Short mmCIF file of C-alpha atoms and ligand atoms in Angstrom, two decimals:
data_model
loop_
_atom_site.label_atom_id
_atom_site.label_comp_id
_atom_site.label_asym_id
_atom_site.label_seq_id
_atom_site.Cartn_x
_atom_site.Cartn_y
_atom_site.Cartn_z
CA MET A 1432 -26.98 48.87 -51.30
CA PRO A 1433 -27.62 47.29 -54.73
CA LEU A 1434 -24.27 48.65 -55.90
CA ARG A 1435 -22.49 46.98 -52.97
CA LEU A 1436 -24.30 43.70 -53.65
CA CYS A 1437 -23.22 43.94 -57.26
CA ARG A 1438 -19.63 44.31 -56.24
CA ILE A 1439 -19.82 41.30 -53.92
CA LEU A 1440 -21.40 39.20 -56.66
CA LEU A 1441 -18.72 40.31 -59.11
CA LEU A 1442 -16.01 39.34 -56.64
CA LEU A 1443 -17.61 35.93 -56.06
CA CYS A 1444 -17.79 35.38 -59.82
CA CYS A 1445 -14.12 36.24 -60.19
CA VAL A 1446 -13.11 33.82 -57.45
CA ALA A 1447 -15.28 31.08 -58.94
CA SER A 1448 -13.93 31.55 -62.44
CA LEU A 1449 -10.38 31.52 -61.11
CA HIS A 1450 -11.09 28.17 -59.50
CA ALA A 1451 -12.69 26.80 -62.62
CA GLN A 1452 -9.81 28.08 -64.71
CA LYS A 1453 -8.40 25.09 -66.48
CA LEU A 1454 -5.16 23.51 -65.43
CA ASP A 1455 -2.57 23.27 -68.17
CA VAL A 1456 -1.48 19.79 -67.12
CA LEU A 1457 -2.91 17.31 -64.63
CA ILE A 1458 -0.83 14.26 -63.69
CA ARG A 1459 -3.23 11.72 -62.20
CA ASN A 1460 -2.93 8.53 -60.17
CA GLY A 1461 0.84 8.55 -59.88
CA SER A 1462 2.91 7.32 -56.98
CA VAL A 1463 4.16 10.68 -55.75
CA LEU A 1464 7.54 11.11 -54.08
CA ASP A 1465 7.69 14.78 -53.19
CA GLY A 1466 11.48 14.94 -52.85
CA SER A 1467 11.50 15.46 -49.07
CA GLY A 1468 12.35 11.82 -48.35
CA ARG A 1469 8.77 10.98 -47.26
CA PRO A 1470 7.34 7.71 -48.55
CA ALA A 1471 5.28 7.62 -51.74
CA ARG A 1472 1.63 8.72 -51.72
CA ARG A 1473 -1.04 8.33 -54.38
CA MET A 1474 -1.69 11.91 -55.50
CA ASP A 1475 -2.73 14.09 -58.42
CA VAL A 1476 -0.55 17.04 -59.43
CA GLY A 1477 -2.03 20.08 -61.19
CA ILE A 1478 0.08 22.58 -63.12
CA ARG A 1479 -0.75 26.01 -64.47
CA GLY A 1480 1.87 28.03 -66.31
CA ASP A 1481 5.28 27.20 -64.88
CA ARG A 1482 4.06 26.33 -61.38
CA ILE A 1483 2.49 23.50 -59.41
CA VAL A 1484 -0.86 24.89 -58.28
CA VAL A 1485 -2.56 21.90 -56.70
CA LEU A 1486 -1.41 18.67 -55.11
CA ALA A 1487 -4.18 16.47 -53.70
CA ARG A 1488 -5.57 12.96 -53.48
CA HIS A 1489 -8.21 13.72 -56.13
CA VAL A 1490 -8.05 16.83 -58.28
CA ARG A 1491 -11.34 17.39 -60.13
CA GLN A 1492 -10.41 20.54 -62.01
CA PRO A 1493 -10.46 20.24 -65.80
CA ALA A 1494 -7.11 20.31 -67.57
CA VAL A 1495 -5.92 20.93 -71.11
CA ARG A 1496 -3.72 17.83 -70.86
CA VAL A 1497 -4.32 14.90 -68.56
CA ILE A 1498 -1.52 12.42 -68.01
CA ASP A 1499 -2.39 9.07 -66.50
CA ALA A 1500 0.55 8.11 -64.30
CA ARG A 1501 -0.92 4.86 -62.95
CA GLY A 1502 1.98 2.53 -62.10
CA LEU A 1503 4.50 5.34 -62.56
CA VAL A 1504 6.55 7.37 -60.10
CA VAL A 1505 6.05 11.14 -60.05
CA ALA A 1506 8.91 13.14 -58.53
CA PRO A 1507 10.62 16.51 -58.75
CA GLY A 1508 12.90 16.74 -61.79
CA PHE A 1509 16.44 15.73 -60.91
CA ILE A 1510 19.04 18.39 -60.15
CA ASP A 1511 22.66 17.70 -61.09
CA PRO A 1512 25.10 19.87 -59.11
CA HIS A 1513 28.21 18.94 -61.13
CA THR A 1514 28.26 18.67 -64.92
CA HIS A 1515 30.43 19.72 -67.82
CA THR A 1516 27.58 21.01 -69.99
CA PHE A 1517 28.75 24.56 -70.66
CA GLU A 1518 29.66 23.89 -74.30
CA ASP A 1519 26.57 21.76 -74.94
CA LEU A 1520 24.25 24.42 -73.54
CA SER A 1521 25.98 27.23 -75.43
CA ASN A 1522 25.72 25.51 -78.82
CA PRO A 1523 22.23 25.70 -80.39
CA ALA A 1524 22.75 22.23 -81.94
CA THR A 1525 23.13 20.58 -78.51
CA SER A 1526 21.48 23.04 -76.12
CA ARG A 1527 18.42 20.82 -75.64
CA ASN A 1528 20.70 18.77 -73.37
CA ASP A 1529 19.25 15.41 -74.44
CA ALA A 1530 21.63 13.29 -72.35
CA TYR A 1531 20.26 14.89 -69.19
CA LEU A 1532 16.58 15.26 -70.11
CA MET A 1533 16.40 11.53 -70.86
CA GLN A 1534 17.67 10.77 -67.34
CA GLY A 1535 14.90 12.92 -65.83
CA VAL A 1536 17.20 15.84 -65.08
CA THR A 1537 15.57 19.29 -65.21
CA THR A 1538 18.41 21.41 -63.77
CA VAL A 1539 22.17 21.18 -64.32
CA VAL A 1540 24.99 23.11 -62.72
CA THR A 1541 28.25 23.71 -64.53
CA GLY A 1542 31.46 25.69 -64.09
CA ASN A 1543 32.72 23.13 -61.54
CA ASP A 1544 36.28 21.97 -60.89
CA GLY A 1545 37.53 25.56 -60.89
CA SER A 1546 36.83 25.97 -64.59
CA SER A 1547 34.08 28.26 -65.88
CA PRO A 1548 33.54 31.11 -68.28
CA LEU A 1549 34.87 34.37 -66.87
CA GLU A 1550 31.83 36.30 -68.08
CA ILE A 1551 29.01 34.78 -66.04
CA GLY A 1552 26.36 37.36 -66.98
CA ALA A 1553 27.04 37.04 -70.70
CA ALA A 1554 26.87 33.22 -70.51
CA LEU A 1555 23.52 33.26 -68.70
CA GLN A 1556 22.21 35.83 -71.17
CA ARG A 1557 23.24 33.73 -74.17
CA TRP A 1558 21.51 30.66 -72.74
CA ARG A 1559 18.37 32.65 -72.21
CA GLN A 1560 18.35 34.06 -75.73
CA GLN A 1561 19.22 30.78 -77.49
CA GLY A 1562 17.05 28.53 -75.36
CA ILE A 1563 18.22 25.58 -73.27
CA GLY A 1564 16.52 22.25 -72.61
CA THR A 1565 17.20 22.09 -68.88
CA ASN A 1566 17.51 24.85 -66.33
CA ALA A 1567 21.14 25.68 -65.71
CA ALA A 1568 23.26 27.49 -63.13
CA LEU A 1569 26.93 28.45 -63.12
CA PHE A 1570 29.82 28.58 -60.70
CA ILE A 1571 32.63 31.07 -61.14
CA GLY A 1572 35.80 28.98 -61.40
CA GLN A 1573 38.79 29.86 -59.23
CA GLY A 1574 41.17 28.17 -61.71
CA THR A 1575 39.78 30.30 -64.54
CA VAL A 1576 40.19 33.45 -62.47
CA ARG A 1577 43.74 32.55 -61.42
CA GLU A 1578 44.79 31.73 -64.96
CA LYS A 1579 43.36 35.05 -66.18
CA VAL A 1580 45.39 36.98 -63.59
CA MET A 1581 48.55 34.86 -63.27
CA GLY A 1582 48.67 32.54 -66.28
CA MET A 1583 49.84 28.99 -65.51
CA SER A 1584 52.34 30.27 -62.94
CA ASP A 1585 52.83 28.48 -59.64
CA ALA A 1586 53.90 31.72 -57.89
CA ILE A 1587 52.32 33.14 -54.76
CA PRO A 1588 50.06 36.01 -55.85
CA THR A 1589 51.13 39.58 -55.08
CA ALA A 1590 48.70 41.84 -53.23
CA ALA A 1591 47.68 43.41 -56.54
CA GLN A 1592 47.10 39.99 -58.13
CA MET A 1593 45.07 38.92 -55.11
CA ASP A 1594 42.89 42.03 -55.44
CA ALA A 1595 42.42 41.37 -59.15
CA MET A 1596 41.30 37.78 -58.46
CA LYS A 1597 38.88 38.93 -55.74
CA ALA A 1598 37.40 41.45 -58.16
CA PHE A 1599 36.78 38.73 -60.77
CA VAL A 1600 35.09 36.46 -58.21
CA ASP A 1601 32.99 39.36 -56.95
CA ARG A 1602 31.93 40.32 -60.46
CA GLY A 1603 31.07 36.71 -61.33
CA MET A 1604 28.93 36.44 -58.20
CA LYS A 1605 27.16 39.74 -58.84
CA GLU A 1606 26.45 38.62 -62.42
CA GLY A 1607 24.66 35.53 -61.11
CA ALA A 1608 27.12 32.75 -60.25
CA ILE A 1609 25.76 30.51 -57.48
CA GLY A 1610 29.17 30.25 -55.85
CA MET A 1611 32.84 29.63 -56.48
CA SER A 1612 34.27 26.31 -57.61
CA THR A 1613 37.83 25.09 -57.26
CA GLY A 1614 39.81 22.29 -58.85
CA LEU A 1615 42.71 22.17 -56.42
CA TYR A 1616 43.84 18.85 -57.91
CA TYR A 1617 44.34 20.49 -61.31
CA ALA A 1618 46.72 23.15 -62.52
CA PRO A 1619 46.50 26.06 -61.92
CA GLY A 1620 44.22 25.58 -58.87
CA SER A 1621 46.83 23.25 -57.36
CA TYR A 1622 49.28 26.18 -57.19
CA SER A 1623 46.97 28.03 -54.76
CA SER A 1624 47.57 27.84 -51.01
CA THR A 1625 44.69 27.17 -48.65
CA GLU A 1626 44.92 30.80 -47.48
CA GLU A 1627 44.60 32.07 -51.04
CA VAL A 1628 41.46 29.98 -51.53
CA ILE A 1629 40.00 31.16 -48.21
CA SER A 1630 40.44 34.82 -49.24
CA LEU A 1631 38.53 34.23 -52.47
CA ALA A 1632 35.88 32.05 -50.81
CA ARG A 1633 35.19 34.95 -48.41
CA VAL A 1634 34.25 37.09 -51.41
CA ALA A 1635 31.85 34.41 -52.68
CA SER A 1636 30.45 34.06 -49.16
CA ALA A 1637 29.82 37.82 -48.81
CA ASP A 1638 27.81 37.60 -52.04
CA GLY A 1639 25.71 34.71 -50.70
CA GLY A 1640 27.42 31.95 -52.68
CA ILE A 1641 28.60 28.46 -51.81
CA TYR A 1642 31.98 26.75 -52.28
CA ASP A 1643 32.23 23.68 -54.50
CA THR A 1644 35.49 21.78 -54.73
CA HIS A 1645 37.28 19.06 -56.57
CA MET A 1646 39.64 18.58 -53.67
CA ARG A 1647 43.42 18.85 -53.80
CA ASP A 1648 43.88 15.11 -53.38
CA GLU A 1649 41.29 12.31 -53.47
CA SER A 1650 44.06 9.75 -53.13
CA SER A 1651 47.66 9.74 -51.85
CA TYR A 1652 49.31 12.16 -54.28
CA THR A 1653 50.10 15.08 -51.96
CA ILE A 1654 48.20 15.88 -48.74
CA GLY A 1655 46.08 12.74 -49.04
CA LEU A 1656 42.31 12.21 -49.02
CA LEU A 1657 41.87 12.96 -45.31
CA GLY A 1658 44.16 16.00 -45.50
CA SER A 1659 42.03 17.32 -48.34
CA VAL A 1660 38.79 16.82 -46.45
CA ARG A 1661 40.33 18.72 -43.51
CA GLU A 1662 41.45 21.50 -45.86
CA THR A 1663 37.93 21.77 -47.32
CA ILE A 1664 36.35 21.94 -43.87
CA ARG A 1665 38.86 24.62 -42.84
CA ILE A 1666 37.92 26.69 -45.92
CA GLY A 1667 34.25 26.37 -44.95
CA GLU A 1668 34.94 27.39 -41.37
CA GLU A 1669 37.28 30.29 -42.03
CA ALA A 1670 35.40 31.72 -45.00
CA HIS A 1671 31.98 31.13 -43.36
CA ILE A 1672 30.70 29.45 -46.49
CA PRO A 1673 28.78 26.21 -47.14
CA VAL A 1674 31.14 23.69 -48.76
CA MET A 1675 30.23 20.97 -51.24
CA ILE A 1676 32.79 18.25 -51.94
CA SER A 1677 32.47 17.27 -55.57
CA HIS A 1678 32.26 13.60 -56.57
CA ILE A 1679 33.34 12.28 -53.18
CA LYS A 1680 35.45 9.12 -53.44
CA ALA A 1681 38.42 7.16 -52.12
CA LEU A 1682 40.67 7.01 -55.20
CA GLY A 1683 43.21 4.21 -55.39
CA LYS A 1684 44.38 1.34 -53.22
CA ASP A 1685 46.35 3.53 -50.80
CA VAL A 1686 43.10 5.10 -49.51
CA TRP A 1687 40.54 2.35 -50.06
CA GLY A 1688 38.46 1.97 -46.92
CA GLN A 1689 39.00 5.57 -45.82
CA SER A 1690 35.36 6.46 -46.57
CA THR A 1691 34.65 5.72 -42.90
CA GLN A 1692 37.17 8.31 -41.66
CA VAL A 1693 36.04 10.84 -44.26
CA ILE A 1694 32.45 10.43 -43.09
CA ASP A 1695 33.53 10.83 -39.45
CA LEU A 1696 35.41 14.06 -40.24
CA ILE A 1697 32.43 15.49 -42.12
CA ASN A 1698 29.89 14.49 -39.47
CA ALA A 1699 32.06 16.06 -36.76
CA ALA A 1700 32.29 19.31 -38.76
CA ARG A 1701 28.56 19.30 -39.39
CA GLY A 1702 28.05 18.73 -35.68
CA ARG A 1703 29.88 21.96 -34.89
CA GLY A 1704 27.87 23.90 -37.43
CA VAL A 1705 29.96 23.78 -40.61
CA ASN A 1706 27.70 23.25 -43.61
CA VAL A 1707 29.46 20.38 -45.42
CA THR A 1708 27.81 18.31 -48.15
CA ALA A 1709 29.06 16.20 -51.05
CA SER A 1710 28.03 14.96 -54.45
CA GLN A 1711 28.73 11.51 -55.89
CA TYR A 1712 28.33 9.57 -59.12
CA PRO A 1713 27.38 5.86 -59.00
CA TYR A 1714 30.33 4.43 -60.96
CA ASN A 1715 33.63 2.86 -59.87
CA ALA A 1716 35.64 4.63 -62.56
CA SER A 1717 36.42 8.32 -62.50
CA GLY A 1718 36.76 10.34 -65.67
CA THR A 1719 39.90 12.36 -66.19
CA SER A 1720 42.76 12.63 -68.66
CA VAL A 1721 46.12 10.88 -69.08
CA GLU A 1722 47.78 14.18 -68.22
CA ALA A 1723 45.75 14.94 -65.09
CA ALA A 1724 45.99 11.35 -63.85
CA LEU A 1725 49.70 10.72 -64.36
CA VAL A 1726 51.70 13.91 -64.88
CA PRO A 1727 52.95 15.70 -61.74
CA ARG A 1728 51.83 19.33 -61.46
CA TRP A 1729 55.37 20.77 -61.47
CA ALA A 1730 55.72 19.49 -65.02
CA GLU A 1731 52.65 21.48 -66.10
CA VAL A 1732 53.92 24.88 -64.95
CA GLY A 1733 53.77 27.21 -67.95
CA GLY A 1734 51.10 25.19 -69.78
CA SER A 1735 51.04 22.44 -72.44
CA ALA A 1736 53.91 23.67 -74.62
CA ALA A 1737 56.18 23.69 -71.56
CA LEU A 1738 55.03 20.17 -70.65
CA LEU A 1739 55.83 18.84 -74.14
CA GLU A 1740 59.31 20.35 -73.90
CA ARG A 1741 59.90 18.71 -70.52
CA ILE A 1742 58.74 15.33 -71.85
CA ASP A 1743 61.57 15.41 -74.40
CA ASP A 1744 64.18 16.98 -72.12
CA PRO A 1745 66.72 14.23 -71.19
CA ALA A 1746 67.58 16.18 -68.02
CA VAL A 1747 63.96 16.08 -66.81
CA GLN A 1748 62.63 12.79 -68.21
CA PRO A 1749 63.98 10.41 -65.54
CA ARG A 1750 62.33 12.32 -62.68
CA LEU A 1751 59.14 12.81 -64.69
CA THR A 1752 58.76 9.15 -65.65
CA ALA A 1753 59.56 7.96 -62.13
CA GLU A 1754 56.77 10.12 -60.70
CA MET A 1755 54.38 9.11 -63.46
CA GLN A 1756 55.07 5.47 -62.62
CA LYS A 1757 54.13 6.11 -58.98
CA ASN A 1758 50.94 7.86 -60.04
CA LEU A 1759 50.06 4.96 -62.34
CA ASP A 1760 50.62 2.45 -59.53
CA ARG A 1761 48.41 4.39 -57.12
CA ARG A 1762 45.60 4.40 -59.69
CA GLY A 1763 45.77 0.64 -60.20
CA GLY A 1764 48.23 0.12 -63.08
CA PRO A 1765 47.96 0.35 -66.89
CA ALA A 1766 44.97 -1.99 -67.21
CA SER A 1767 42.89 0.39 -65.05
CA LEU A 1768 43.10 3.31 -67.51
CA LEU A 1769 40.71 3.10 -70.48
CA MET A 1770 41.06 5.71 -73.26
CA THR A 1771 37.60 7.18 -73.89
CA SER A 1772 38.05 10.24 -76.09
CA ALA A 1773 41.16 11.47 -77.91
CA PRO A 1774 42.21 13.51 -80.94
CA ASP A 1775 44.00 10.37 -82.16
CA LYS A 1776 41.09 7.95 -82.62
CA GLU A 1777 43.44 4.96 -82.64
CA PHE A 1778 43.64 5.05 -78.84
CA ILE A 1779 39.92 5.09 -78.10
CA GLY A 1780 38.52 1.98 -76.44
CA LYS A 1781 41.93 0.62 -75.47
CA THR A 1782 43.58 0.45 -72.07
CA LEU A 1783 47.02 1.92 -71.50
CA GLU A 1784 48.25 -1.66 -71.10
CA GLN A 1785 46.93 -2.65 -74.54
CA ILE A 1786 48.46 0.42 -76.18
CA ALA A 1787 51.80 -0.31 -74.50
CA VAL A 1788 51.84 -3.95 -75.65
CA GLN A 1789 50.79 -3.09 -79.21
CA ASN A 1790 53.54 -0.49 -79.52
CA HIS A 1791 56.24 -2.48 -77.69
CA LEU A 1792 56.58 0.27 -75.09
CA SER A 1793 56.51 0.42 -71.32
CA PRO A 1794 53.20 1.80 -70.01
CA ILE A 1795 54.84 5.14 -69.12
CA GLN A 1796 56.51 5.43 -72.53
CA ALA A 1797 53.07 4.71 -74.06
CA ALA A 1798 51.54 7.46 -71.90
CA LEU A 1799 54.20 9.90 -73.14
CA MET A 1800 53.40 8.91 -76.72
CA ILE A 1801 49.70 9.63 -76.08
CA LEU A 1802 50.57 13.03 -74.59
CA ARG A 1803 52.70 13.89 -77.63
CA ARG A 1804 49.74 13.04 -79.86
CA GLY A 1805 47.32 15.37 -78.09
CA GLY A 1806 46.50 13.37 -74.96
CA SER A 1807 43.36 11.41 -74.17
CA ASP A 1808 40.45 11.36 -71.75
CA VAL A 1809 40.38 8.23 -69.61
CA ALA A 1810 38.01 6.22 -67.49
CA SER A 1811 40.14 5.43 -64.46
CA PHE A 1812 38.91 2.38 -62.54
CA ASN A 1813 39.97 3.23 -59.01
CA MET A 1814 37.11 2.88 -56.49
CA THR A 1815 35.72 0.05 -54.36
CA GLU A 1816 32.02 -0.77 -54.07
CA SER A 1817 32.12 -0.60 -50.27
CA ASP A 1818 33.39 3.00 -50.27
CA ILE A 1819 30.81 3.94 -52.92
CA ARG A 1820 27.99 2.46 -50.84
CA ASN A 1821 29.27 3.95 -47.62
CA PHE A 1822 29.20 7.47 -49.07
CA MET A 1823 25.87 6.94 -50.82
CA ARG A 1824 24.09 6.13 -47.55
CA GLN A 1825 24.92 9.53 -45.99
CA ASP A 1826 22.01 11.97 -45.87
CA TRP A 1827 24.32 14.83 -46.99
CA VAL A 1828 25.41 13.11 -50.20
CA MET A 1829 23.62 14.12 -53.39
CA THR A 1830 23.75 12.63 -56.88
CA CYS A 1831 25.93 14.19 -59.57
CA SER A 1832 26.98 13.00 -63.01
CA ASP A 1833 30.25 14.91 -63.52
CA GLY A 1834 29.42 13.92 -67.12
CA SER A 1835 32.44 14.05 -69.41
CA PRO A 1836 33.22 12.74 -72.91
CA GLY A 1837 33.49 8.98 -73.17
CA HIS A 1838 32.29 8.09 -69.66
CA PRO A 1839 28.81 6.51 -69.48
CA ARG A 1840 27.90 8.65 -66.45
CA LYS A 1841 26.99 11.61 -68.68
CA TYR A 1842 24.05 9.63 -70.10
CA GLY A 1843 23.34 7.26 -67.25
CA THR A 1844 23.98 8.56 -63.73
CA PHE A 1845 20.47 9.10 -62.33
CA PRO A 1846 18.89 5.94 -63.80
CA MET A 1847 22.00 3.98 -62.72
CA LYS A 1848 21.55 5.05 -59.10
CA LEU A 1849 17.90 3.96 -59.19
CA ARG A 1850 18.35 0.72 -61.13
CA LYS A 1851 21.45 -0.61 -59.42
CA TYR A 1852 21.56 0.90 -55.94
CA VAL A 1853 17.81 1.16 -55.20
CA PHE A 1854 15.99 -1.57 -57.11
CA GLN A 1855 18.62 -4.27 -57.60
CA GLU A 1856 20.95 -3.99 -54.63
CA LYS A 1857 18.71 -2.10 -52.18
CA VAL A 1858 21.60 -0.04 -50.78
CA ILE A 1859 19.26 2.94 -50.28
CA SER A 1860 15.49 3.36 -50.41
CA LEU A 1861 13.66 5.01 -53.31
CA PRO A 1862 12.52 8.09 -51.29
CA PHE A 1863 16.09 8.53 -50.00
CA ALA A 1864 17.52 8.32 -53.54
CA ILE A 1865 14.94 10.78 -54.89
CA ARG A 1866 15.71 13.26 -52.09
CA SER A 1867 19.44 13.01 -52.86
CA SER A 1868 18.68 13.99 -56.45
CA THR A 1869 16.13 16.75 -55.80
CA SER A 1870 15.53 18.71 -52.57
CA LEU A 1871 19.02 18.13 -51.16
CA PRO A 1872 20.81 19.72 -54.15
CA ALA A 1873 18.12 22.45 -54.40
CA GLN A 1874 18.70 23.44 -50.76
CA THR A 1875 22.47 23.15 -51.02
CA LEU A 1876 22.62 25.25 -54.18
CA ARG A 1877 19.99 27.65 -52.84
CA LEU A 1878 17.71 27.19 -55.84
CA GLU A 1879 14.48 28.88 -54.92
CA ASP A 1880 11.16 27.02 -55.27
CA ARG A 1881 12.69 23.92 -56.83
CA GLY A 1882 13.49 20.38 -55.70
CA LEU A 1883 10.11 19.55 -54.13
CA LEU A 1884 6.63 18.78 -55.39
CA LYS A 1885 4.80 21.48 -53.52
CA ASP A 1886 2.11 24.11 -54.13
CA GLY A 1887 3.66 27.19 -55.69
CA TYR A 1888 6.92 25.49 -56.65
CA PHE A 1889 8.16 25.40 -60.23
CA ALA A 1890 6.70 22.52 -62.22
CA ASP A 1891 9.97 20.65 -62.84
CA ILE A 1892 8.60 17.10 -62.72
CA VAL A 1893 9.76 13.66 -63.80
CA VAL A 1894 7.34 10.77 -64.38
CA PHE A 1895 9.19 7.48 -64.73
CA ASP A 1896 8.47 3.78 -64.88
CA PRO A 1897 10.23 2.03 -61.98
CA ARG A 1898 10.28 -1.22 -63.99
CA THR A 1899 12.16 0.21 -66.95
CA ILE A 1900 14.20 3.16 -65.75
CA ALA A 1901 17.79 2.22 -66.57
CA PRO A 1902 20.98 3.52 -68.08
CA GLN A 1903 21.84 2.19 -71.54
CA SER A 1904 25.24 3.85 -71.80
CA THR A 1905 28.35 1.72 -71.26
CA TYR A 1906 32.10 2.29 -71.50
CA ALA A 1907 31.95 0.82 -75.01
CA GLN A 1908 28.90 2.89 -76.00
CA PRO A 1909 28.85 5.89 -73.66
CA LYS A 1910 26.33 7.95 -75.64
CA LEU A 1911 23.24 5.73 -75.46
CA LEU A 1912 20.28 7.61 -74.01
CA ALA A 1913 18.70 6.30 -70.82
CA THR A 1914 15.29 4.65 -70.83
CA GLY A 1915 12.28 4.73 -68.53
CA VAL A 1916 11.34 8.42 -68.30
CA SER A 1917 7.79 8.65 -69.66
CA TYR A 1918 7.17 12.35 -69.11
CA LEU A 1919 9.34 15.27 -68.10
CA LEU A 1920 8.16 18.80 -67.37
CA VAL A 1921 10.58 21.69 -67.30
CA ASN A 1922 8.98 24.88 -65.97
CA GLY A 1923 5.56 23.37 -66.69
CA LYS A 1924 6.35 22.47 -70.32
CA LEU A 1925 6.58 18.89 -71.60
CA ALA A 1926 10.20 18.23 -72.58
CA ILE A 1927 9.49 14.48 -72.82
CA ASP A 1928 6.05 13.28 -73.86
CA LYS A 1929 5.25 9.54 -73.88
CA GLY A 1930 8.95 8.74 -73.70
CA ARG A 1931 9.95 11.00 -76.60
CA LEU A 1932 11.85 14.28 -76.55
CA THR A 1933 9.79 17.23 -77.74
CA ASP A 1934 11.34 20.18 -79.50
CA LEU A 1935 10.86 22.60 -76.63
CA ARG A 1936 13.73 24.25 -74.87
CA ALA A 1937 11.88 25.25 -71.71
CA GLY A 1938 14.89 25.57 -69.41
CA GLN A 1939 15.88 28.84 -67.78
CA PRO A 1940 19.25 30.11 -66.64
CA LEU A 1941 19.12 30.21 -62.85
CA PRO A 1942 21.18 33.12 -61.65
CA HIS A 1943 21.89 33.29 -57.97
CA GLY A 1944 20.04 35.60 -55.70
CA ARG A 1945 17.65 37.53 -57.87
CA PRO A 1946 15.31 37.14 -60.81
CA PHE A 1947 17.00 37.31 -64.19
CA THR A 1948 16.92 40.69 -65.89
CA ASP A 1949 18.27 41.59 -69.31
ZN1 ZN B 106 36.06 17.12 -60.80
#
């Protein structure tokens, strides 16, 4: 009997000491938005290790670090489903991912637009060994796979080539990709038929992945915006795979106003059980290149050397320039293209119109000159506010940056959505905006235990000041860090403390489907 009593007492002691065990971090008195879309509640959040362990009105447990969040918003760290951060994350000098941490982002996805590393496992491994500032996940890119198997050819794949592409997608998925991305607007993705894409998407689906797409046409180039949305829905239906439309938009005057029809198509598909979602950035300019915006895809067959030859081929030039002129018109003319990043620095900060005037050239001749000198990234002003707002109000639209060199969205997307569309213009509510940047992408991307403030979930948490959160980046100065994030926890570690970046790289690669093993 005394022995049994002893054991009971010992057990009680253990339980008591576990309860008294100190929290690592306690965030007190904040206005908590848990990411589900529910209104804010005054709550305390307790963290031990990399997890949220208590969420209550008053937490009385002691903590190593207590953060007073009075007057501040406490929310799940933001999740960006479409970035171009692969190089940044893979380079130890930039792997802290400052541009994203300062926006309150704790997880980024990359490998979008059909373009990714081929070796998914090796990339995730390198991130883990070198350390990364945010969590990060990867898509396997269909364009990358096609180029590996078929080069920049526009041919229909043979059965053997099809099998080789399927094997690459399957391997990428098994190594931890969260799905397959396509860039059907870009070469070589644009050379793929819908059926070819469906066959590959079926492989990603069998491995539990999702399908993310920069659609074939967001404008009136080929099959049109609505045709592209229909194609995407068909891929989702026939491959039995959730589909995410990247950076949804109505690009150019020919399709302005079509957001309403796009939304109708998507809602109808969702109504019959197709899992369709979209991401969106809160800017009216897209980010692309002179080549991708203006050059027709037939002129890119064979790659850049072949394009440069065609540019100077008198037999080809008339057709090429005529089509480039049409593409320029559909995008809004030469004043709507702003050079943001180029090997030839002389172009940066100027519109195509300015470059044409300065060089006494027509806009298309100026574009050809830019291409001969290594090309340029552009901000392409081609969207209307009403389409942007229309898409943003849908409960299946999440926030993405699509951050690229020279466009302010890489440094400003999440604060921009809050400052402009929530606080200033009241297009959407704060809980709705937070959900679109947290639990909605986490569910869509199937990221386990992230995207909500909830007991047992990973402690990816942003604490921001609603009065000061704002982007600072502009088209003239695209690399200014955002302001207003007071604290940021990544896997329970403080990546931002009192508004300043710490030196921790607490992010983890997030492979699909299973815990990471070496
Ligand atoms: Zn894209």
